Amino acid sequence: MININWMMNQILLKEGEKKGLQAEMISKQVIKKTRLIRNCVIFDENGTLNEERMNFDRILKIVGDWTGYEVSSNELRFSEGEIPRNQILYFVDCLNLELSRKYGERKFGIIISLYDGSIDLRFHTYREEEGLWLDNNLDKYDAPILYSV
């Protein structure tokens, strides 16, 4: 399922869709730097996260649930030069593929939003009991958003 708000839909219609080596390479680099912490897929850029030193009770009080923890930990920003707008859908497909290769049968939520010339990426394991991280009505947000599950 891909949910797109009106603003993102207009951008994707205007830009079109294209495959690109750049989007593919970035998705591989991102997923390569993920690992499991408490059954959550977490981006660990430098490989220095120490699960034993994390206060999960405090983290969960702040973010609400494990989906919130993942989304908060997995927030990355790219310039449109790194991932052109016409490669956004391909980038999401590549991320899904790489996540599935590394983590098997899990379902993932991938969120792309656009702000001031940048592309924001967030992702999380989809947990049926926790639901989606964003409201299903993406038009209520003031930025172009795509949410793929």
mmCIF file with all atom_site columns, C-alpha atoms in Angstrom:
data_model
loop_
_atom_site.group_PDB
_atom_site.id
_atom_site.type_symbol
_atom_site.label_atom_id
_atom_site.label_alt_id
_atom_site.label_comp_id
_atom_site.label_asym_id
_atom_site.label_entity_id
_atom_site.label_seq_id
_atom_site.pdbx_PDB_ins_code
_atom_site.Cartn_x
_atom_site.Cartn_y
_atom_site.Cartn_z
_atom_site.occupancy
_atom_site.B_iso_or_equiv
_atom_site.pdbx_formal_charge
_atom_site.auth_seq_id
_atom_site.auth_comp_id
_atom_site.auth_asym_id
_atom_site.auth_atom_id
_atom_site.pdbx_PDB_model_num
ATOM 1   C CA . MET A 1 1   ? 0.000  0.000   0.000   1.00 0.00 ? 1   MET A CA 1
ATOM 2   C CA . ILE A 1 2   ? 1.294  3.442   -0.909  1.00 0.00 ? 2   ILE A CA 1
ATOM 3   C CA . ASN A 1 3   ? -0.504 6.450   0.508   1.00 0.00 ? 3   ASN A CA 1
ATOM 4   C CA . ILE A 1 4   ? 0.353  9.840   -1.010  1.00 0.00 ? 4   ILE A CA 1
ATOM 5   C CA . ASN A 1 5   ? -1.056 13.221  -0.089  1.00 0.00 ? 5   ASN A CA 1
ATOM 6   C CA . TRP A 1 6   ? -2.224 15.692  -2.721  1.00 0.00 ? 6   TRP A CA 1
ATOM 7   C CA . MET A 1 7   ? 0.977  17.777  -2.615  1.00 0.00 ? 7   MET A CA 1
ATOM 8   C CA . MET A 1 8   ? 3.226  14.741  -3.163  1.00 0.00 ? 8   MET A CA 1
ATOM 9   C CA . ASN A 1 9   ? 0.917  13.459  -5.893  1.00 0.00 ? 9   ASN A CA 1
ATOM 10  C CA . GLN A 1 10  ? 1.262  16.747  -7.799  1.00 0.00 ? 10  GLN A CA 1
ATOM 11  C CA . ILE A 1 11  ? 5.063  16.585  -7.545  1.00 0.00 ? 11  ILE A CA 1
ATOM 12  C CA . LEU A 1 12  ? 5.236  12.969  -8.687  1.00 0.00 ? 12  LEU A CA 1
ATOM 13  C CA . LEU A 1 13  ? 2.895  13.654  -11.618 1.00 0.00 ? 13  LEU A CA 1
ATOM 14  C CA . LYS A 1 14  ? 5.015  16.620  -12.689 1.00 0.00 ? 14  LYS A CA 1
ATOM 15  C CA . GLU A 1 15  ? 8.400  14.919  -12.234 1.00 0.00 ? 15  GLU A CA 1
ATOM 16  C CA . GLY A 1 16  ? 7.511  11.469  -13.546 1.00 0.00 ? 16  GLY A CA 1
ATOM 17  C CA . GLU A 1 17  ? 9.118  8.241   -12.441 1.00 0.00 ? 17  GLU A CA 1
ATOM 18  C CA . LYS A 1 18  ? 12.621 7.065   -13.234 1.00 0.00 ? 18  LYS A CA 1
ATOM 19  C CA . LYS A 1 19  ? 14.983 4.385   -12.001 1.00 0.00 ? 19  LYS A CA 1
ATOM 20  C CA . GLY A 1 20  ? 18.396 5.565   -10.966 1.00 0.00 ? 20  GLY A CA 1
ATOM 21  C CA . LEU A 1 21  ? 21.633 4.043   -9.766  1.00 0.00 ? 21  LEU A CA 1
ATOM 22  C CA . GLN A 1 22  ? 21.994 6.815   -7.189  1.00 0.00 ? 22  GLN A CA 1
ATOM 23  C CA . ALA A 1 23  ? 18.724 5.955   -5.411  1.00 0.00 ? 23  ALA A CA 1
ATOM 24  C CA . GLU A 1 24  ? 19.638 2.280   -5.477  1.00 0.00 ? 24  GLU A CA 1
ATOM 25  C CA . MET A 1 25  ? 23.109 2.854   -4.018  1.00 0.00 ? 25  MET A CA 1
ATOM 26  C CA . ILE A 1 26  ? 21.846 5.143   -1.245  1.00 0.00 ? 26  ILE A CA 1
ATOM 27  C CA . SER A 1 27  ? 19.182 2.607   -0.236  1.00 0.00 ? 27  SER A CA 1
ATOM 28  C CA . LYS A 1 28  ? 21.855 -0.113  0.025   1.00 0.00 ? 28  LYS A CA 1
ATOM 29  C CA . GLN A 1 29  ? 24.125 2.158   2.089   1.00 0.00 ? 29  GLN A CA 1
ATOM 30  C CA . VAL A 1 30  ? 21.304 3.066   4.478   1.00 0.00 ? 30  VAL A CA 1
ATOM 31  C CA . ILE A 1 31  ? 20.134 -0.506  5.065   1.00 0.00 ? 31  ILE A CA 1
ATOM 32  C CA . LYS A 1 32  ? 23.700 -1.779  5.410   1.00 0.00 ? 32  LYS A CA 1
ATOM 33  C CA . LYS A 1 33  ? 24.027 0.497   8.458   1.00 0.00 ? 33  LYS A CA 1
ATOM 34  C CA . THR A 1 34  ? 20.928 -0.868  10.210  1.00 0.00 ? 34  THR A CA 1
ATOM 35  C CA . ARG A 1 35  ? 20.792 -3.507  12.902  1.00 0.00 ? 35  ARG A CA 1
ATOM 36  C CA . LEU A 1 36  ? 18.354 -5.023  15.350  1.00 0.00 ? 36  LEU A CA 1
ATOM 37  C CA . ILE A 1 37  ? 18.023 -3.502  18.805  1.00 0.00 ? 37  ILE A CA 1
ATOM 38  C CA . ARG A 1 38  ? 15.209 -4.956  20.921  1.00 0.00 ? 38  ARG A CA 1
ATOM 39  C CA . ASN A 1 39  ? 13.670 -6.407  17.753  1.00 0.00 ? 39  ASN A CA 1
ATOM 40  C CA . CYS A 1 40  ? 13.619 -2.915  16.191  1.00 0.00 ? 40  CYS A CA 1
ATOM 41  C CA . VAL A 1 41  ? 15.444 -2.114  12.963  1.00 0.00 ? 41  VAL A CA 1
ATOM 42  C CA . ILE A 1 42  ? 17.663 0.844   13.848  1.00 0.00 ? 42  ILE A CA 1
ATOM 43  C CA . PHE A 1 43  ? 19.973 2.953   11.676  1.00 0.00 ? 43  PHE A CA 1
ATOM 44  C CA . ASP A 1 44  ? 23.384 2.935   13.376  1.00 0.00 ? 44  ASP A CA 1
ATOM 45  C CA . GLU A 1 45  ? 25.574 5.104   11.172  1.00 0.00 ? 45  GLU A CA 1
ATOM 46  C CA . ASN A 1 46  ? 28.842 4.466   12.989  1.00 0.00 ? 46  ASN A CA 1
ATOM 47  C CA . GLY A 1 47  ? 28.050 1.085   14.525  1.00 0.00 ? 47  GLY A CA 1
ATOM 48  C CA . THR A 1 48  ? 28.455 2.542   18.016  1.00 0.00 ? 48  THR A CA 1
ATOM 49  C CA . LEU A 1 49  ? 24.994 2.139   19.558  1.00 0.00 ? 49  LEU A CA 1
ATOM 50  C CA . ASN A 1 50  ? 25.209 0.158   22.798  1.00 0.00 ? 50  ASN A CA 1
ATOM 51  C CA . GLU A 1 51  ? 21.910 -1.480  23.705  1.00 0.00 ? 51  GLU A CA 1
ATOM 52  C CA . GLU A 1 52  ? 23.038 -2.112  27.299  1.00 0.00 ? 52  GLU A CA 1
ATOM 53  C CA . ARG A 1 53  ? 23.415 1.628   27.913  1.00 0.00 ? 53  ARG A CA 1
ATOM 54  C CA . MET A 1 54  ? 19.956 2.562   26.591  1.00 0.00 ? 54  MET A CA 1
ATOM 55  C CA . ASN A 1 55  ? 17.128 3.407   28.965  1.00 0.00 ? 55  ASN A CA 1
ATOM 56  C CA . PHE A 1 56  ? 14.190 1.901   27.067  1.00 0.00 ? 56  PHE A CA 1
ATOM 57  C CA . ASP A 1 57  ? 11.646 2.790   29.745  1.00 0.00 ? 57  ASP A CA 1
ATOM 58  C CA . ARG A 1 58  ? 12.521 6.461   29.305  1.00 0.00 ? 58  ARG A CA 1
ATOM 59  C CA . ILE A 1 59  ? 12.671 6.180   25.502  1.00 0.00 ? 59  ILE A CA 1
ATOM 60  C CA . LEU A 1 60  ? 9.211  4.598   25.363  1.00 0.00 ? 60  LEU A CA 1
ATOM 61  C CA . LYS A 1 61  ? 7.789  7.310   27.658  1.00 0.00 ? 61  LYS A CA 1
ATOM 62  C CA . ILE A 1 62  ? 8.994  9.908   25.155  1.00 0.00 ? 62  ILE A CA 1
ATOM 63  C CA . VAL A 1 63  ? 8.112  8.195   21.841  1.00 0.00 ? 63  VAL A CA 1
ATOM 64  C CA . GLY A 1 64  ? 5.105  6.127   22.953  1.00 0.00 ? 64  GLY A CA 1
ATOM 65  C CA . ASP A 1 65  ? 5.835  2.724   21.438  1.00 0.00 ? 65  ASP A CA 1
ATOM 66  C CA . TRP A 1 66  ? 8.392  0.683   19.467  1.00 0.00 ? 66  TRP A CA 1
ATOM 67  C CA . THR A 1 67  ? 7.228  2.174   16.165  1.00 0.00 ? 67  THR A CA 1
ATOM 68  C CA . GLY A 1 68  ? 7.893  5.640   17.561  1.00 0.00 ? 68  GLY A CA 1
ATOM 69  C CA . TYR A 1 69  ? 11.339 4.496   18.683  1.00 0.00 ? 69  TYR A CA 1
ATOM 70  C CA . GLU A 1 70  ? 12.198 3.205   15.220  1.00 0.00 ? 70  GLU A CA 1
ATOM 71  C CA . VAL A 1 71  ? 10.839 6.263   13.408  1.00 0.00 ? 71  VAL A CA 1
ATOM 72  C CA . SER A 1 72  ? 12.719 8.591   15.748  1.00 0.00 ? 72  SER A CA 1
ATOM 73  C CA . SER A 1 73  ? 15.937 6.634   15.315  1.00 0.00 ? 73  SER A CA 1
ATOM 74  C CA . ASN A 1 74  ? 15.559 6.210   11.566  1.00 0.00 ? 74  ASN A CA 1
ATOM 75  C CA . GLU A 1 75  ? 15.278 9.794   10.388  1.00 0.00 ? 75  GLU A CA 1
ATOM 76  C CA . LEU A 1 76  ? 17.638 10.683  7.566   1.00 0.00 ? 76  LEU A CA 1
ATOM 77  C CA . ARG A 1 77  ? 17.792 13.730  5.317   1.00 0.00 ? 77  ARG A CA 1
ATOM 78  C CA . PHE A 1 78  ? 19.051 13.843  1.742   1.00 0.00 ? 78  PHE A CA 1
ATOM 79  C CA . SER A 1 79  ? 19.350 16.654  -0.748  1.00 0.00 ? 79  SER A CA 1
ATOM 80  C CA . GLU A 1 80  ? 17.330 16.510  -3.948  1.00 0.00 ? 80  GLU A CA 1
ATOM 81  C CA . GLY A 1 81  ? 20.708 16.297  -5.695  1.00 0.00 ? 81  GLY A CA 1
ATOM 82  C CA . GLU A 1 82  ? 21.301 12.975  -3.971  1.00 0.00 ? 82  GLU A CA 1
ATOM 83  C CA . ILE A 1 83  ? 17.825 11.596  -4.673  1.00 0.00 ? 83  ILE A CA 1
ATOM 84  C CA . PRO A 1 84  ? 16.051 13.440  -7.486  1.00 0.00 ? 84  PRO A CA 1
ATOM 85  C CA . ARG A 1 85  ? 12.293 13.820  -7.143  1.00 0.00 ? 85  ARG A CA 1
ATOM 86  C CA . ASN A 1 86  ? 11.703 11.599  -10.163 1.00 0.00 ? 86  ASN A CA 1
ATOM 87  C CA . GLN A 1 87  ? 13.440 8.728   -8.308  1.00 0.00 ? 87  GLN A CA 1
ATOM 88  C CA . ILE A 1 88  ? 11.436 8.889   -5.069  1.00 0.00 ? 88  ILE A CA 1
ATOM 89  C CA . LEU A 1 89  ? 9.188  5.920   -5.911  1.00 0.00 ? 89  LEU A CA 1
ATOM 90  C CA . TYR A 1 90  ? 12.170 3.876   -7.086  1.00 0.00 ? 90  TYR A CA 1
ATOM 91  C CA . PHE A 1 91  ? 14.044 4.785   -3.888  1.00 0.00 ? 91  PHE A CA 1
ATOM 92  C CA . VAL A 1 92  ? 11.118 3.502   -1.796  1.00 0.00 ? 92  VAL A CA 1
ATOM 93  C CA . ASP A 1 93  ? 11.050 0.266   -3.824  1.00 0.00 ? 93  ASP A CA 1
ATOM 94  C CA . CYS A 1 94  ? 14.803 -0.170  -3.330  1.00 0.00 ? 94  CYS A CA 1
ATOM 95  C CA . LEU A 1 95  ? 14.527 0.431   0.420   1.00 0.00 ? 95  LEU A CA 1
ATOM 96  C CA . ASN A 1 96  ? 11.730 -2.131  0.706   1.00 0.00 ? 96  ASN A CA 1
ATOM 97  C CA . LEU A 1 97  ? 13.776 -4.657  -1.247  1.00 0.00 ? 97  LEU A CA 1
ATOM 98  C CA . GLU A 1 98  ? 16.925 -4.124  0.828   1.00 0.00 ? 98  GLU A CA 1
ATOM 99  C CA . LEU A 1 99  ? 15.004 -4.242  4.123   1.00 0.00 ? 99  LEU A CA 1
ATOM 100 C CA . SER A 1 100 ? 13.311 -7.495  3.045   1.00 0.00 ? 100 SER A CA 1
ATOM 101 C CA . ARG A 1 101 ? 16.636 -9.021  2.024   1.00 0.00 ? 101 ARG A CA 1
ATOM 102 C CA . LYS A 1 102 ? 18.201 -8.201  5.367   1.00 0.00 ? 102 LYS A CA 1
ATOM 103 C CA . TYR A 1 103 ? 15.256 -8.767  7.717   1.00 0.00 ? 103 TYR A CA 1
ATOM 104 C CA . GLY A 1 104 ? 13.109 -11.364 5.979   1.00 0.00 ? 104 GLY A CA 1
ATOM 105 C CA . GLU A 1 105 ? 9.341  -11.362 6.124   1.00 0.00 ? 105 GLU A CA 1
ATOM 106 C CA . ARG A 1 106 ? 8.816  -8.178  8.145   1.00 0.00 ? 106 ARG A CA 1
ATOM 107 C CA . LYS A 1 107 ? 6.600  -5.485  6.705   1.00 0.00 ? 107 LYS A CA 1
ATOM 108 C CA . PHE A 1 108 ? 8.001  -1.980  6.789   1.00 0.00 ? 108 PHE A CA 1
ATOM 109 C CA . GLY A 1 109 ? 6.582  1.498   6.766   1.00 0.00 ? 109 GLY A CA 1
ATOM 110 C CA . ILE A 1 110 ? 8.641  3.943   4.708   1.00 0.00 ? 110 ILE A CA 1
ATOM 111 C CA . ILE A 1 111 ? 7.862  7.645   4.936   1.00 0.00 ? 111 ILE A CA 1
ATOM 112 C CA . ILE A 1 112 ? 9.215  10.217  2.497   1.00 0.00 ? 112 ILE A CA 1
ATOM 113 C CA . SER A 1 113 ? 8.523  13.906  2.997   1.00 0.00 ? 113 SER A CA 1
ATOM 114 C CA . LEU A 1 114 ? 9.866  16.946  1.166   1.00 0.00 ? 114 LEU A CA 1
ATOM 115 C CA . TYR A 1 115 ? 11.043 20.137  2.891   1.00 0.00 ? 115 TYR A CA 1
ATOM 116 C CA . ASP A 1 116 ? 12.999 23.079  1.485   1.00 0.00 ? 116 ASP A CA 1
ATOM 117 C CA . GLY A 1 117 ? 14.960 21.163  -1.138  1.00 0.00 ? 117 GLY A CA 1
ATOM 118 C CA . SER A 1 118 ? 15.536 18.109  1.004   1.00 0.00 ? 118 SER A CA 1
ATOM 119 C CA . ILE A 1 119 ? 14.074 14.632  1.144   1.00 0.00 ? 119 ILE A CA 1
ATOM 120 C CA . ASP A 1 120 ? 13.370 13.282  4.614   1.00 0.00 ? 120 ASP A CA 1
ATOM 121 C CA . LEU A 1 121 ? 13.288 9.526   5.075   1.00 0.00 ? 121 LEU A CA 1
ATOM 122 C CA . ARG A 1 122 ? 11.867 7.686   8.062   1.00 0.00 ? 122 ARG A CA 1
ATOM 123 C CA . PHE A 1 123 ? 11.171 3.979   8.314   1.00 0.00 ? 123 PHE A CA 1
ATOM 124 C CA . HIS A 1 124 ? 9.877  1.434   10.804  1.00 0.00 ? 124 HIS A CA 1
ATOM 125 C CA . THR A 1 125 ? 8.748  -2.144  11.179  1.00 0.00 ? 125 THR A CA 1
ATOM 126 C CA . TYR A 1 126 ? 4.992  -2.303  10.659  1.00 0.00 ? 126 TYR A CA 1
ATOM 127 C CA . ARG A 1 127 ? 3.374  -3.684  13.814  1.00 0.00 ? 127 ARG A CA 1
ATOM 128 C CA . GLU A 1 128 ? -0.312 -4.394  13.440  1.00 0.00 ? 128 GLU A CA 1
ATOM 129 C CA . GLU A 1 129 ? -0.972 -3.737  17.134  1.00 0.00 ? 129 GLU A CA 1
ATOM 130 C CA . GLU A 1 130 ? 0.679  -0.287  16.919  1.00 0.00 ? 130 GLU A CA 1
ATOM 131 C CA . GLY A 1 131 ? -0.636 0.680   13.498  1.00 0.00 ? 131 GLY A CA 1
ATOM 132 C CA . LEU A 1 132 ? 0.716  3.421   11.279  1.00 0.00 ? 132 LEU A CA 1
ATOM 133 C CA . TRP A 1 133 ? 2.908  6.184   12.647  1.00 0.00 ? 133 TRP A CA 1
ATOM 134 C CA . LEU A 1 134 ? 1.118  8.943   10.731  1.00 0.00 ? 134 LEU A CA 1
ATOM 135 C CA . ASP A 1 135 ? -2.587 9.511   10.317  1.00 0.00 ? 135 ASP A CA 1
ATOM 136 C CA . ASN A 1 136 ? -4.047 7.756   7.283   1.00 0.00 ? 136 ASN A CA 1
ATOM 137 C CA . ASN A 1 137 ? -5.228 11.150  5.965   1.00 0.00 ? 137 ASN A CA 1
ATOM 138 C CA . LEU A 1 138 ? -1.885 12.547  4.795   1.00 0.00 ? 138 LEU A CA 1
ATOM 139 C CA . ASP A 1 139 ? -3.560 15.662  3.370   1.00 0.00 ? 139 ASP A CA 1
ATOM 140 C CA . LYS A 1 140 ? -3.771 17.086  6.881   1.00 0.00 ? 140 LYS A CA 1
ATOM 141 C CA . TYR A 1 141 ? 0.018  17.564  6.887   1.00 0.00 ? 141 TYR A CA 1
ATOM 142 C CA . ASP A 1 142 ? 1.594  20.715  5.429   1.00 0.00 ? 142 ASP A CA 1
ATOM 143 C CA . ALA A 1 143 ? 4.282  18.946  3.415   1.00 0.00 ? 143 ALA A CA 1
ATOM 144 C CA . PRO A 1 144 ? 4.389  16.525  0.495   1.00 0.00 ? 144 PRO A CA 1
ATOM 145 C CA . ILE A 1 145 ? 4.318  13.025  2.055   1.00 0.00 ? 145 ILE A CA 1
ATOM 146 C CA . LEU A 1 146 ? 4.442  9.454   0.798   1.00 0.00 ? 146 LEU A CA 1
ATOM 147 C CA . TYR A 1 147 ? 3.834  6.537   3.191   1.00 0.00 ? 147 TYR A CA 1
ATOM 148 C CA . SER A 1 148 ? 4.490  3.037   1.900   1.00 0.00 ? 148 SER A CA 1
ATOM 149 C CA . VAL A 1 149 ? 3.666  -0.107  3.877   1.00 0.00 ? 149 VAL A CA 1
#
